[in-house]
Tab-separated table of C-alpha atoms in Angstrom:
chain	number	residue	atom	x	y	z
W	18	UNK	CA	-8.384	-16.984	14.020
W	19	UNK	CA	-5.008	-16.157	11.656
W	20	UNK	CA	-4.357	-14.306	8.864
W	21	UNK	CA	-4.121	-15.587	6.177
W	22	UNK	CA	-3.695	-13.024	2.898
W	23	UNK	CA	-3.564	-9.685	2.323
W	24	UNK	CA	-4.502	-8.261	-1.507
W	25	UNK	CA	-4.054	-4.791	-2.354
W	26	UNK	CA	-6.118	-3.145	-5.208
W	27	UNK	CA	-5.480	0.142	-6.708
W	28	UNK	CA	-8.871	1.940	-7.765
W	29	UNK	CA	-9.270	4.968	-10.037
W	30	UNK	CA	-10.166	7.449	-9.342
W	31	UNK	CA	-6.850	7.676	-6.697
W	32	UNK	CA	-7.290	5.297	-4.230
W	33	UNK	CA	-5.334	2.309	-2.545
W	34	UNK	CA	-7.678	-0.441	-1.127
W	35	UNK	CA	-6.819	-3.789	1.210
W	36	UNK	CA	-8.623	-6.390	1.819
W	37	UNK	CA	-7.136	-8.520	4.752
W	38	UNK	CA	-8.443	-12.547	4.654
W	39	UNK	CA	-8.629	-15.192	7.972
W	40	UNK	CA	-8.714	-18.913	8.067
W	41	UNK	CA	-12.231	-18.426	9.446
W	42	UNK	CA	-13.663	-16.871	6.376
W	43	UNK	CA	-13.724	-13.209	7.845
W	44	UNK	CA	-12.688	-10.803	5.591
W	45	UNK	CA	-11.495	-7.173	6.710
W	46	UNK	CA	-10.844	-4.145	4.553
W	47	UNK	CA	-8.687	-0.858	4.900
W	48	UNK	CA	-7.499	2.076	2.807
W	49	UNK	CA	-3.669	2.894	2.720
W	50	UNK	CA	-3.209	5.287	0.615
W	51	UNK	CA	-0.775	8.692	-0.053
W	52	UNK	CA	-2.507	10.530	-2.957
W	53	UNK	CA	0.058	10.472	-5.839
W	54	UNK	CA	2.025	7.801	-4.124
W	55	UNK	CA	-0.295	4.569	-4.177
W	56	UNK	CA	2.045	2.134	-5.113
W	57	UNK	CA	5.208	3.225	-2.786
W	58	UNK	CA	2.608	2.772	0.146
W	59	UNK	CA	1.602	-0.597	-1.986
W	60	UNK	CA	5.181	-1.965	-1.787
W	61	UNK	CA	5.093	-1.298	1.993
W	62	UNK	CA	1.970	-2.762	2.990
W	63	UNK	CA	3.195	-5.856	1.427
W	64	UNK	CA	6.390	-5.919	3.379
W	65	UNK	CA	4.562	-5.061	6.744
W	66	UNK	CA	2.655	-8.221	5.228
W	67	UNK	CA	5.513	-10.669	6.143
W	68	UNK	CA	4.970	-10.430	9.978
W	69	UNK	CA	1.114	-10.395	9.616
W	70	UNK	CA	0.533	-13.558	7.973
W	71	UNK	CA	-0.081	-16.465	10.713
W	72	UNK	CA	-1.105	-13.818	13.462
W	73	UNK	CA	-4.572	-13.535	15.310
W	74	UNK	CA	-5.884	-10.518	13.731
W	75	UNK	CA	-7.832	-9.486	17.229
W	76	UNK	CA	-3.907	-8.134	19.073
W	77	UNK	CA	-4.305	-5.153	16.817
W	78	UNK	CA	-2.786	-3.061	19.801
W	79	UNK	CA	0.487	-5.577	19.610
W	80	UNK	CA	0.601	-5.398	15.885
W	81	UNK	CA	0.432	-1.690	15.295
W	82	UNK	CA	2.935	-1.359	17.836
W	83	UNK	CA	5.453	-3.993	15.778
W	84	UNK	CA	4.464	-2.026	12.647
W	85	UNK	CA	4.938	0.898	14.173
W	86	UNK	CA	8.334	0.467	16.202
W	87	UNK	CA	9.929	-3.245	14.528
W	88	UNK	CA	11.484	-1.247	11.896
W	89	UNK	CA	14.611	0.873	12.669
W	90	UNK	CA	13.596	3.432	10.670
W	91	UNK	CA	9.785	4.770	10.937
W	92	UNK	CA	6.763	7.120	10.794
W	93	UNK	CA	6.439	9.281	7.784
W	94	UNK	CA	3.558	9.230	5.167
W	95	UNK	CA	4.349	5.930	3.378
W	96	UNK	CA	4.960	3.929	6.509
W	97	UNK	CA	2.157	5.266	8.485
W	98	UNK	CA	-0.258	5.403	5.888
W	99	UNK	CA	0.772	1.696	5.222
W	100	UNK	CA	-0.140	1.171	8.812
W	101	UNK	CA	-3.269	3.156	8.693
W	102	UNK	CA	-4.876	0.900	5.861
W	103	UNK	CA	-4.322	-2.879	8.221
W	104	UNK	CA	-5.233	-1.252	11.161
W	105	UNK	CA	-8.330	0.116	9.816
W	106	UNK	CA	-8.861	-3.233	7.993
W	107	UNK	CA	-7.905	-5.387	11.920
W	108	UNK	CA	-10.769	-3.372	13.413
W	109	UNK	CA	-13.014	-4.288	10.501
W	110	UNK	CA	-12.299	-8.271	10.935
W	111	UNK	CA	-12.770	-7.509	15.005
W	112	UNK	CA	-16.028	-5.814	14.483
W	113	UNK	CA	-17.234	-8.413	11.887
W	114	UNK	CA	-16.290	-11.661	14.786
W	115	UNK	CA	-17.691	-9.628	17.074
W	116	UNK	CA	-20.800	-8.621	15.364
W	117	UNK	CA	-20.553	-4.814	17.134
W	118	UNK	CA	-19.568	-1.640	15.357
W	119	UNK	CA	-16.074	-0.471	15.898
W	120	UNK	CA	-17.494	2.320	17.769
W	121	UNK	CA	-19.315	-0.478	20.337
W	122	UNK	CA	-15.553	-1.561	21.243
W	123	UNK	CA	-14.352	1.016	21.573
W	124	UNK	CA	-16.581	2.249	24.558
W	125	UNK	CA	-19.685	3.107	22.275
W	126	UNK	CA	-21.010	5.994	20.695
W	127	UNK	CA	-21.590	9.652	21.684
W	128	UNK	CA	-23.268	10.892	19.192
W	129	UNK	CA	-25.478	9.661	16.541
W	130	UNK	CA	-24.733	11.653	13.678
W	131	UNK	CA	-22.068	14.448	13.113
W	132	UNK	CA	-21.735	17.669	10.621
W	133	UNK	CA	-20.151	17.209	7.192
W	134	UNK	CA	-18.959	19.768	5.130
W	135	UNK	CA	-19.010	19.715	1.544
W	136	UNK	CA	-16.219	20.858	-1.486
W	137	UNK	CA	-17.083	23.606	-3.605
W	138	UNK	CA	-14.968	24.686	-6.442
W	139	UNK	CA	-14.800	27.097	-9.470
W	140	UNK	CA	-13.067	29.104	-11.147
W	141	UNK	CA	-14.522	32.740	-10.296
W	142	UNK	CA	-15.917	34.694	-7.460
W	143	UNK	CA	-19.498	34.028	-8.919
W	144	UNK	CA	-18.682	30.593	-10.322
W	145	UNK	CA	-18.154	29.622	-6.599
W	146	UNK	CA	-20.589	31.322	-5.193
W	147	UNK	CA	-23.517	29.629	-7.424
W	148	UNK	CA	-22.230	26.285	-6.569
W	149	UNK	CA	-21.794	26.992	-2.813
W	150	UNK	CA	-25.681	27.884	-2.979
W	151	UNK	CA	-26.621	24.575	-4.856
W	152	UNK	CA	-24.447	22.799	-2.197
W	153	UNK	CA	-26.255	24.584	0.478
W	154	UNK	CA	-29.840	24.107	-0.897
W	155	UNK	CA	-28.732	20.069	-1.118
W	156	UNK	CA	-28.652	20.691	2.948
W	157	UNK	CA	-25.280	21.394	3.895
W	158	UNK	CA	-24.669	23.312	6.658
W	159	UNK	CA	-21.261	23.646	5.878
W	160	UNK	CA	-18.613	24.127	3.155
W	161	UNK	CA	-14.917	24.318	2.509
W	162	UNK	CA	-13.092	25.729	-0.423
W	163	UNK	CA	-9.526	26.413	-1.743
W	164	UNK	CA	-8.722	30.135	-0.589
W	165	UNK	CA	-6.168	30.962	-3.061
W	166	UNK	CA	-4.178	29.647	-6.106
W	167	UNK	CA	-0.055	29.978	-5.921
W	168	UNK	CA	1.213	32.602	-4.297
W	169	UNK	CA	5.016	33.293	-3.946
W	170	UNK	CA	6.851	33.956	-0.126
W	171	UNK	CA	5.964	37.943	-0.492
W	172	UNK	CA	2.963	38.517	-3.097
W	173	UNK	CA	1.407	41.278	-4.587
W	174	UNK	CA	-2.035	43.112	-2.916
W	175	UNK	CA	-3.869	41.513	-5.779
W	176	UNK	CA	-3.524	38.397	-5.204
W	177	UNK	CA	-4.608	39.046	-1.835
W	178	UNK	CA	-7.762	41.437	-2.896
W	179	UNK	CA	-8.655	38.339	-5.492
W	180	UNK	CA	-8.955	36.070	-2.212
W	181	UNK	CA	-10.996	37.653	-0.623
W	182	UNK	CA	-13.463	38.547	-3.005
W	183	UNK	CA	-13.957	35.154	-3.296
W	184	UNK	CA	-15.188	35.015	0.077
W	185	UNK	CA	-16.977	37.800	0.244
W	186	UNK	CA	-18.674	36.897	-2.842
W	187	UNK	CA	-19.440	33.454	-1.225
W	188	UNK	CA	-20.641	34.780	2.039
W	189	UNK	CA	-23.097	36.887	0.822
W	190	UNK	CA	-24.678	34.384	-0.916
W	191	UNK	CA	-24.985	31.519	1.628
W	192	UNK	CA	-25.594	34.318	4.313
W	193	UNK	CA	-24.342	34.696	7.907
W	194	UNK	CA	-25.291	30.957	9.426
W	195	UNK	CA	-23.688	28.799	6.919
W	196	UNK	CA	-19.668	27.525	7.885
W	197	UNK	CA	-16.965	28.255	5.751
W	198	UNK	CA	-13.809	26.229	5.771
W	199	UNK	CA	-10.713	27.973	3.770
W	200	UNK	CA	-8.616	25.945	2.745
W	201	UNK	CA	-4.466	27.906	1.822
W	202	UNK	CA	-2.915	24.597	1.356
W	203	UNK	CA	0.041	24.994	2.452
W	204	UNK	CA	0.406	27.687	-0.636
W	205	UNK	CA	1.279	30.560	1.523
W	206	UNK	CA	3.811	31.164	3.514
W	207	UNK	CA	4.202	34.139	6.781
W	208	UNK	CA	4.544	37.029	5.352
W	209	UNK	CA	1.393	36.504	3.133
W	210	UNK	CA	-0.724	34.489	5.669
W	211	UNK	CA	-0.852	36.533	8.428
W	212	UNK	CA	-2.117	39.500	5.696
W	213	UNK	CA	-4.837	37.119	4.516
W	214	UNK	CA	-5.926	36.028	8.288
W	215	UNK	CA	-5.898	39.498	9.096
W	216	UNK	CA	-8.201	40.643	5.423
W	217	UNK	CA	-10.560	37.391	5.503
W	218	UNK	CA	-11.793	38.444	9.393
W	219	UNK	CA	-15.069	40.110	8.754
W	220	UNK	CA	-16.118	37.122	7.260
W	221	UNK	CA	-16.490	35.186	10.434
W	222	UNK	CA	-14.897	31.571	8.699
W	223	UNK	CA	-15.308	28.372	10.193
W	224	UNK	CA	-11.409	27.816	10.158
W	225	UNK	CA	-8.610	29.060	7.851
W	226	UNK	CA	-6.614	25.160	6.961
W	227	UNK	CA	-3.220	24.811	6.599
W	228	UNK	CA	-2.173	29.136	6.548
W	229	UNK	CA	1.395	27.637	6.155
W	230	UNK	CA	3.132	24.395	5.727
W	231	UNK	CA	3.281	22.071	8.670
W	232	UNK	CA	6.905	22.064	9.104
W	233	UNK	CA	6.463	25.982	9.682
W	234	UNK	CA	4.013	25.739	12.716
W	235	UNK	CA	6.420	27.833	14.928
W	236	UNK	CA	4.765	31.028	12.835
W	237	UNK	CA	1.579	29.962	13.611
W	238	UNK	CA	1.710	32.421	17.300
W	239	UNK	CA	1.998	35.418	14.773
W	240	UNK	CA	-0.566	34.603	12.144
W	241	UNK	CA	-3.199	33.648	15.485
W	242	UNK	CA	-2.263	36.663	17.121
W	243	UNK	CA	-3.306	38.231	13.425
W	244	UNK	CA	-7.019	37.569	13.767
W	245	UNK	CA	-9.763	35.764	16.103
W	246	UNK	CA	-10.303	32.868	13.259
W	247	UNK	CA	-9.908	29.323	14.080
W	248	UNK	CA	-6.783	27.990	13.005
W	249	UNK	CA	-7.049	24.378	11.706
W	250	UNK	CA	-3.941	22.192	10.602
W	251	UNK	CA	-2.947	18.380	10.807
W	252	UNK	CA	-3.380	16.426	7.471
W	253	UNK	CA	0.467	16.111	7.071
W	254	UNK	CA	1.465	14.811	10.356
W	255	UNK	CA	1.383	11.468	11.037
W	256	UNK	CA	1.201	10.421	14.606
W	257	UNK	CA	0.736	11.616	17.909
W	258	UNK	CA	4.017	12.477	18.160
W	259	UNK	CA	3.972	14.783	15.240
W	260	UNK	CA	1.281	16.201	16.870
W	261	UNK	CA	2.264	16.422	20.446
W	262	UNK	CA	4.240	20.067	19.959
W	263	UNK	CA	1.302	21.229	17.606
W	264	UNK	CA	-1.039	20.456	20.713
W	265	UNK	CA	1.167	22.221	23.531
W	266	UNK	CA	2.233	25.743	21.245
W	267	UNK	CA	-1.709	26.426	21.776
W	268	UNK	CA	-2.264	27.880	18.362
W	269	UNK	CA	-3.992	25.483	16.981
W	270	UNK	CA	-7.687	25.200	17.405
W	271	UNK	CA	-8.770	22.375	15.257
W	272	UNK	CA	-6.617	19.673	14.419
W	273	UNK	CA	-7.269	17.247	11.436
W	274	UNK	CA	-5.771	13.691	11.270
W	275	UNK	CA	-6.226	11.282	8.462
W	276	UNK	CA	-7.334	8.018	9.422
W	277	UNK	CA	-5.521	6.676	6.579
W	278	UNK	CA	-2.110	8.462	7.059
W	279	UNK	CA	-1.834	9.129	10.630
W	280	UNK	CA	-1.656	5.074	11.965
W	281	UNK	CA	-5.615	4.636	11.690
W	282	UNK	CA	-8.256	4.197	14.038
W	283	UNK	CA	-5.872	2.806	16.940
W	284	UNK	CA	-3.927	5.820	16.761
W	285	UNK	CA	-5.776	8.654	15.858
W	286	UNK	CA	-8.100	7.694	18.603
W	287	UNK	CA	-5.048	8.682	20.760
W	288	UNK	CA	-4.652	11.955	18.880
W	289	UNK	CA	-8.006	12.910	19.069
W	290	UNK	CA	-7.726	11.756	23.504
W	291	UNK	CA	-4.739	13.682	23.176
W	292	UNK	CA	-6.302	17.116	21.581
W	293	UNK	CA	-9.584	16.886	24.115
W	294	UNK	CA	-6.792	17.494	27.164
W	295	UNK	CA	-5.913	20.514	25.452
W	296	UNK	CA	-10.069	21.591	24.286
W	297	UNK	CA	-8.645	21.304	20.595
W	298	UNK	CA	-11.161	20.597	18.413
W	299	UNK	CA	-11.370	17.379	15.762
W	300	UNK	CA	-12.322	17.289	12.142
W	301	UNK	CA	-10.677	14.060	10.678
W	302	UNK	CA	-9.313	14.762	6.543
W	303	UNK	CA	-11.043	12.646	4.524
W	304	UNK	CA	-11.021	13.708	0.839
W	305	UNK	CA	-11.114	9.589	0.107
W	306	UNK	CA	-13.069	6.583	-0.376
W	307	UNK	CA	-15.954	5.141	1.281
W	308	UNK	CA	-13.450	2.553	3.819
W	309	UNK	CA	-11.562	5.583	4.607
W	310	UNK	CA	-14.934	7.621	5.417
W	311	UNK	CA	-16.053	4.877	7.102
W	312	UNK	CA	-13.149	4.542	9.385
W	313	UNK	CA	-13.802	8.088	9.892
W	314	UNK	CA	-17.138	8.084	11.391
W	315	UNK	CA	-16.400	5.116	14.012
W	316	UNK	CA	-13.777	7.921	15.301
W	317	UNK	CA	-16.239	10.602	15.652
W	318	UNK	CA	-18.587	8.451	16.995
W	319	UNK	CA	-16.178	8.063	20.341
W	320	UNK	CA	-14.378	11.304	19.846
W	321	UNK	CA	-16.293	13.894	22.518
W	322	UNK	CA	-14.001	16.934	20.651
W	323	UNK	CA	-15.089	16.051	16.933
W	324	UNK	CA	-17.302	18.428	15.462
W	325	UNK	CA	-17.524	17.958	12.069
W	326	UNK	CA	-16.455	15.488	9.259
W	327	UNK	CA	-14.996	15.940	5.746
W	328	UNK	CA	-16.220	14.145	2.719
W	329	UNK	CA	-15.500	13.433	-0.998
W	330	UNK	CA	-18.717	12.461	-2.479
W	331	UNK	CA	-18.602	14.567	-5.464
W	332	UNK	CA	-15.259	16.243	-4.620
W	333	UNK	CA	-13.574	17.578	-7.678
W	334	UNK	CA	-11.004	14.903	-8.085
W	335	UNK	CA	-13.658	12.266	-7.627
W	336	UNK	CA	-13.874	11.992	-12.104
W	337	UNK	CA	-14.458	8.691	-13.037
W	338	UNK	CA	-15.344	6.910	-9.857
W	339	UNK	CA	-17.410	8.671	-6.581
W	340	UNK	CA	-17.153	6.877	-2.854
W	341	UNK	CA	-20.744	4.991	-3.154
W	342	UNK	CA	-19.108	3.018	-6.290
W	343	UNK	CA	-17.650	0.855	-4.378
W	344	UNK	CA	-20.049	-0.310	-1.648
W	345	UNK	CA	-23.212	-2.150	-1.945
W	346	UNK	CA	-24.748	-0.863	1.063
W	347	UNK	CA	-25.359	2.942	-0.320
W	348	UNK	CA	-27.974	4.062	2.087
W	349	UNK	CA	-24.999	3.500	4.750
W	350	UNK	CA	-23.654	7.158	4.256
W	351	UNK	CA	-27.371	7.938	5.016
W	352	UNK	CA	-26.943	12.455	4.663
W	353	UNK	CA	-29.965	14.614	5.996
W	354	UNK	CA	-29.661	18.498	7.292
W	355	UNK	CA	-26.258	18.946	6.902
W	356	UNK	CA	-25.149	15.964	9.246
W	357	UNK	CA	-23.895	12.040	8.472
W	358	UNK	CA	-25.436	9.123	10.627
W	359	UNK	CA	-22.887	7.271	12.544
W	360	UNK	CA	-22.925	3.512	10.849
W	361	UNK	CA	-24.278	0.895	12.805
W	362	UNK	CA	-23.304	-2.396	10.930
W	363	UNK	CA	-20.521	-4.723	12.068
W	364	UNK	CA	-17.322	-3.827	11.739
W	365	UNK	CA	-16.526	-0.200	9.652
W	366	UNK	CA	-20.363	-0.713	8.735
W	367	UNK	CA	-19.295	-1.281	5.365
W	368	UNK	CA	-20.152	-3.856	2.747
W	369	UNK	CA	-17.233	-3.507	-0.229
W	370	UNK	CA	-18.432	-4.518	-3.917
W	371	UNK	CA	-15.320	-6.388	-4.281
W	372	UNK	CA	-16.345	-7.701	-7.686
W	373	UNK	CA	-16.571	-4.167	-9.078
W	374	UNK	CA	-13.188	-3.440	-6.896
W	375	UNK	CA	-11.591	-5.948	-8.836
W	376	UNK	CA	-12.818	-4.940	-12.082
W	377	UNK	CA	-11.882	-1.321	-11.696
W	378	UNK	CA	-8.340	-2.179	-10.245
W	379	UNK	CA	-7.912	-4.240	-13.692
W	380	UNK	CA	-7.902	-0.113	-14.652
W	381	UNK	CA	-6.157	1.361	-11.774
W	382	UNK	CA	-4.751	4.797	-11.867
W	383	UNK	CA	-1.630	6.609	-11.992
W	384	UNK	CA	-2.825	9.901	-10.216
W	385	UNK	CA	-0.250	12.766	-9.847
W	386	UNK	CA	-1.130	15.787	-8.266
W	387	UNK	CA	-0.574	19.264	-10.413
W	388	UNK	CA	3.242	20.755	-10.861
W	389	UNK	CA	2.831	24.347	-10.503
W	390	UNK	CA	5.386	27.350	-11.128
W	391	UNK	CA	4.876	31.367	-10.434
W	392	UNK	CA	5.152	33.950	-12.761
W	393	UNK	CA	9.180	33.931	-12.786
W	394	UNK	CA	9.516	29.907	-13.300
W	395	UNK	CA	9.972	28.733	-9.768
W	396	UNK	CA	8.256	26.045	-8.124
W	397	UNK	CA	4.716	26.952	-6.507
W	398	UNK	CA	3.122	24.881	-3.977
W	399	UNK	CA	0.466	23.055	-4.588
């Protein structure tokens, strides 16, 4: 078997997919995407293209290591995420020859189903509170939210008080048993974070996400030693090598990789390998489509350390277009009691609509994420 074509679609509402074509008819497809950038990682999956073409699409070891490493320059989020989208969409052909899930070869299941959490949003302490009680009634066990909107290096006490009414607001009205992810963003930095860990303890959270920016991590030993909360962190890091000192500081309890960033399912299956040797949890990012989501579950199924998953079906950004769009085989994303089954079809277990791909790429998007500013006119992180 070669390939023999690979055709990239952009689909609103943000997403980037790629459908990879053999001389044998097989068809595989992947999702390389960086929200906001979709056609930078476009232009590179079509470059990475030039070595694919001609190649046996089953050495997917051999040709994510000449992705990865055949360029002088490398990793990042365009090149990786580039990566991410044919690697996902190699495993897909492999499963499809092979008629197994991924999950099948790559040493088979351990679970049958894992937890998902779902987005709630709104705009005030009760406004989020009502919907995190619809979500819950809808079955969800678990939840995950945005804990605060810009805040500036050093912040005032109301800012901080606002935060965590939210979640106290929330908590009481889900009750004690019910996860809650909070999600900072990256929007706070040390002096703040470690204030908010510290105020947002009584309310026994699943995880605080992201209390500061990645590139900050060395701060992270004074915001853990700040409260008893689960520290979660990984969405902007891109390989295991990115991850290796996040794994050995120790102050990370969950990481989460995105299948579609971080080198896809050949390489965050190392990551996740990697974070079971140091009893660090998994929860894979996943605020994408359904190939993405997909590509997702065939790494939990393996992954002994993954917990729980995140989702997008009716995520806030999800406007014109939700992940079941785009597939013909709904029911595959089958959700019941707060968990996902693991798919069981060949390949990612999905079956694209390409016709309605194509006619939604003839739309395509432009998707930018929001430009903020504080109070005094500087630039707030988003």
């Amino acid at each position: 078997m070669k390939i023999t074509k690979l055709t990239t679609y952009i689909v609103p509402p943000r997403w980037l997919f790629l459908k990879i074509e053999t001389d044998e008819g097989i068809v595989g497809w992947g999702e390389p995407v960086v929200e906001g950038r979709a056609l930078t990682v476009q232009a590179a999956v079509h470059e990475l293209e030039d070595y694919l073409i001609g190649k046996d699409p089953f050495l997917i070891e051999d040709h994510w290591t000449v992705m990865y490493r055949g360029g002088f320059y490398r990793g990042g989020a365009v090149h990786m995420s580039a990566i991410s989208g044919i690697d996902q969409a190699l495993w897909d052909i492999k499963g499809k020859a092979l008629g197994q899930p991924i999950h099948s070869l790559l040493g088979g299941q351990v679970r049958d189903k894992i937890k998902v959490y779902s987005w709630i949003g709104g705009d005030r302490p009760a406004d989020v509170a009502r919907n995190a009680k619809d979500v819950v009634a809808r079955g969800f066990k678990a939840i995950k939210l945005n804990g605060c909107e810009e805040m500036q290096i050093v912040d005032s006490n109301e800012k901080i008080d606002k935060a965590v009414a939210t979640i106290a607001t929330i908590r009481e009205a889900i009750g004690p048993n019910v996860g809650i992810g909070v999600d900072f963003h990256g929007r706070v930095h040390k002096p703040m974070a470690k204030v908010l860990a510290k105020e947002l303890e009584p309310y026994k959270l699943m995880f605080i996400e992201e209390p500061v920016l990645s590139e900050h991590r060395e701060t992270l030993k004074e915001i853990a030693n700040h409260c008893s909360t689960p520290i979660a962190l990984g969405e902007r890091l891109y390989s295991r090598w990115d991850f290796k000192s996040v794994l050995s500081d120790g102050y990370v309890d969950i990481i989460q990789p995105d299948l579609s960033h971080a080198g896809g399912i050949t390489e965050c299956r190392k990551i996740a390998a990697m974070a079971e040797a140091y009893d660090v949890a998994v929860a894979p990012h996943c605020p994408l489509g359904p190939i993405a989501l997909a590509a997702c579950l065939q790494l939990d199924a393996v992954s002994y350390n993954a917990f729980i998953q995140e989702q997008s079906l009716g995520i806030h950004y999800n406007k014109s277009n939700d992940i079941l769009d785009y597939i013909s085989n709904k029911e595959v994303f089958h959700y019941a009691d707060g968990f996902v089954s693991i798919p069981q079809g060949p390949g990612l277990g999905v079956e694209v609509d390409e016709a309605y791909v194509i006619e939604r790429a003839k739309e395509g998007h432009r998707w930018r994420n929001p430009i903020w500013r504080h109070e005094d006119g500087s630039f707030a992180e988003w």
